[in-house]
Short mmCIF file of C-alpha atoms in Angstrom, two decimals:
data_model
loop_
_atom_site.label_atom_id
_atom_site.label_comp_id
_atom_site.label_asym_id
_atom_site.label_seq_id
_atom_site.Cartn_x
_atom_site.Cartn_y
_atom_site.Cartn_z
CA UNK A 1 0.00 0.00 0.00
CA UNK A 2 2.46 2.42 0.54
CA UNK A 3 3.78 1.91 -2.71
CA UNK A 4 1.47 4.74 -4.19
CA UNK A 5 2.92 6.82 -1.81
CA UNK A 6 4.63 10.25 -3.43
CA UNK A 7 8.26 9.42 -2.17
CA UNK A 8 7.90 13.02 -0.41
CA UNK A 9 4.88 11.27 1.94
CA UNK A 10 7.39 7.78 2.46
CA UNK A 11 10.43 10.60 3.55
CA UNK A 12 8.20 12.17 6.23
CA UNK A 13 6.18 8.29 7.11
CA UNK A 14 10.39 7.45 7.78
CA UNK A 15 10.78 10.51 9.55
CA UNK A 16 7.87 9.90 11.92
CA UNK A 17 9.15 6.57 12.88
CA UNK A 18 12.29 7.94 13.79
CA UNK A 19 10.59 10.22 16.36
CA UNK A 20 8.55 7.91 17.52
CA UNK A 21 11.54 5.55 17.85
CA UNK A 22 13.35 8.51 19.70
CA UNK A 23 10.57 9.41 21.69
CA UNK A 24 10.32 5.85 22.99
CA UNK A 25 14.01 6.52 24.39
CA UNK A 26 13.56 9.19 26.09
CA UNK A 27 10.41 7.99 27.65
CA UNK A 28 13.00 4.76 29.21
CA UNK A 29 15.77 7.28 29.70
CA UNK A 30 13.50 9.71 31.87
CA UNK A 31 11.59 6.36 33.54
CA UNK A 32 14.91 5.38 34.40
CA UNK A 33 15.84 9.05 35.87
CA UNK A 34 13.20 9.39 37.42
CA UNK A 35 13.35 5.81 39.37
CA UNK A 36 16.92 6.84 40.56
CA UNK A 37 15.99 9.83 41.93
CA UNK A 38 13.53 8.20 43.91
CA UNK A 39 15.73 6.56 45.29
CA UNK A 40 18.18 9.04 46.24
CA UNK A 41 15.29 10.86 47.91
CA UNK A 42 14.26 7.93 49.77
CA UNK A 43 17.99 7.61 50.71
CA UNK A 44 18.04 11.19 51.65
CA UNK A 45 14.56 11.11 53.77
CA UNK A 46 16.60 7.81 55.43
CA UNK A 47 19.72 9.80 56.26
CA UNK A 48 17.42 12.36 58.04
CA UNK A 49 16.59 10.02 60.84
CA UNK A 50 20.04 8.75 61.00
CA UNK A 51 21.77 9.98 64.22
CA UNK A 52 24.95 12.27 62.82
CA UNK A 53 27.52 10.20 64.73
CA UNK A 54 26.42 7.25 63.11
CA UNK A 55 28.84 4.54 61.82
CA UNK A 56 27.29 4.52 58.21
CA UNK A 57 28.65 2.64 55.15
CA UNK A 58 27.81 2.93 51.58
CA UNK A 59 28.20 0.79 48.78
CA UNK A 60 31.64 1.31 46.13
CA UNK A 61 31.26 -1.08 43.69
CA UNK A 62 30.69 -4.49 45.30
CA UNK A 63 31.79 -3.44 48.70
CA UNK A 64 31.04 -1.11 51.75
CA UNK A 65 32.57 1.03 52.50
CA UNK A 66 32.90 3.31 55.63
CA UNK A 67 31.37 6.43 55.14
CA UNK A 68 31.08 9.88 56.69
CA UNK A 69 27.35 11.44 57.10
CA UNK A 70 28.13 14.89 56.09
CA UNK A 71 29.91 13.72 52.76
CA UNK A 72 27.05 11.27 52.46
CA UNK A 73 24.39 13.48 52.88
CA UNK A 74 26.52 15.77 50.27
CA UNK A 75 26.54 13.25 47.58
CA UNK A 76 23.03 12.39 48.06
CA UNK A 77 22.12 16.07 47.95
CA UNK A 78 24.32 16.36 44.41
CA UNK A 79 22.84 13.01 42.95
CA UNK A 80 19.52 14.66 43.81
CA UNK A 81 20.18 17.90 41.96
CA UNK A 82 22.10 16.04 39.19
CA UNK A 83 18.88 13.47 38.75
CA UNK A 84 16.58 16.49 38.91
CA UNK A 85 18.48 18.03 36.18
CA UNK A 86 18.21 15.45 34.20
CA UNK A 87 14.46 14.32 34.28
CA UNK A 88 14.26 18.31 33.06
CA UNK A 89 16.31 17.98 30.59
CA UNK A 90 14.41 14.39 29.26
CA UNK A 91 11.13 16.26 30.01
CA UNK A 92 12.48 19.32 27.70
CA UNK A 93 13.61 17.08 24.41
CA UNK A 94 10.55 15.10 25.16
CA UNK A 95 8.60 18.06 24.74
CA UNK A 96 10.77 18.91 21.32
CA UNK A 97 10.18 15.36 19.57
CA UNK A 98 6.18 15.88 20.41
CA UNK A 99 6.02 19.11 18.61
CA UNK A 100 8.36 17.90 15.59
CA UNK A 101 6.12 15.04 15.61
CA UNK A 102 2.73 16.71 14.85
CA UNK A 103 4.29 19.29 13.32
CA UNK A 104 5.58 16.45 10.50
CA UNK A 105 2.25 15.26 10.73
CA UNK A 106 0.41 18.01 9.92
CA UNK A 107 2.52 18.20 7.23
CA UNK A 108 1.73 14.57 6.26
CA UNK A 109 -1.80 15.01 6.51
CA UNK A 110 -1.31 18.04 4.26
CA UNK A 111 0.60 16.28 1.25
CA UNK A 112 -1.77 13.19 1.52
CA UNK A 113 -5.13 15.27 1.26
CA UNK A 114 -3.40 17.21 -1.60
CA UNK A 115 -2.63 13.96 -2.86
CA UNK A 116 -6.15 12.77 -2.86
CA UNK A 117 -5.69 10.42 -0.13
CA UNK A 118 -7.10 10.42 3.42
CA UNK A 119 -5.59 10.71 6.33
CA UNK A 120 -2.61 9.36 8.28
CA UNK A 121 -1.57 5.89 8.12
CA UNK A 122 -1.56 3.86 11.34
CA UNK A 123 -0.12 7.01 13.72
CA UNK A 124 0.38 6.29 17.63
CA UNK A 125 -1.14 9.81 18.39
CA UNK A 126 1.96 11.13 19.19
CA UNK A 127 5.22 9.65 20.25
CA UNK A 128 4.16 9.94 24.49
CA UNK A 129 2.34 7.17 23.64
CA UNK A 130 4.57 4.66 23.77
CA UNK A 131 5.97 2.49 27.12
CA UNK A 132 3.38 2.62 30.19
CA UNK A 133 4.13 3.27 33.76
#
């Protein structure tokens, strides 16, 4: 079927895919992001009911090691902001591939209907569609 497609409609049908394909990243990437920082909360909200003079350890590599509470609760604190960051940053290109996706498929839409044909084929409604909680 998509044979009878101008090979201007197949460029933009590729293009979409490729979107959608990045989109579905980015949704795992900020999933991801956003799992870790949940956990460095949770490990910060922990360290809060930790007494200060504490013998703590933390985890390097496969081991544990001994580890101070103020340079603990300073690395969690940075991992926090650093995560934080991050999930913006995902949120922000997320945002990006959205609009460049309908905006292509506008644009599809447009060169089909002048085409005579109807509609977009087979379209996930956008590329936030894709991967569930």
């Amino acid at each position: 079927m998509q044979g009878n497609l101008p090979p201007e409609a197949q460029e933009k049908i590729d293009e979409l895919q490729d979107l959608q394909e990045q989109a579905q990243s980015l949704a795992e990437q900020k999933e991801s992001t956003e799992s870790a920082l949940s956990d460095a909360k949770t490990a910060l909200d922990a360290l809060d009911e930790v007494d200060e003079g504490a013998q703590m350890y933390r985890e390097a590599g496969e081991v544990l090691v001994e580890a101070d509470y103020d340079e603990a609760k300073s690395d969690l604190e940075d991992k926090t902001d650093r995560l934080e960051r991050r999930a913006d940053q995902l949120e922000s290109k997320e945002e990006q591939v959205r609009d460049q996706f309908e905006s292509l498929q506008q644009e599809l839409q447009q060169l089909l209907q002048g085409g005579g044909a109807g509609g977009m084929p087979g379209g996930p409604g956008g590329p936030g569609g894709a991967g569930g909680a």
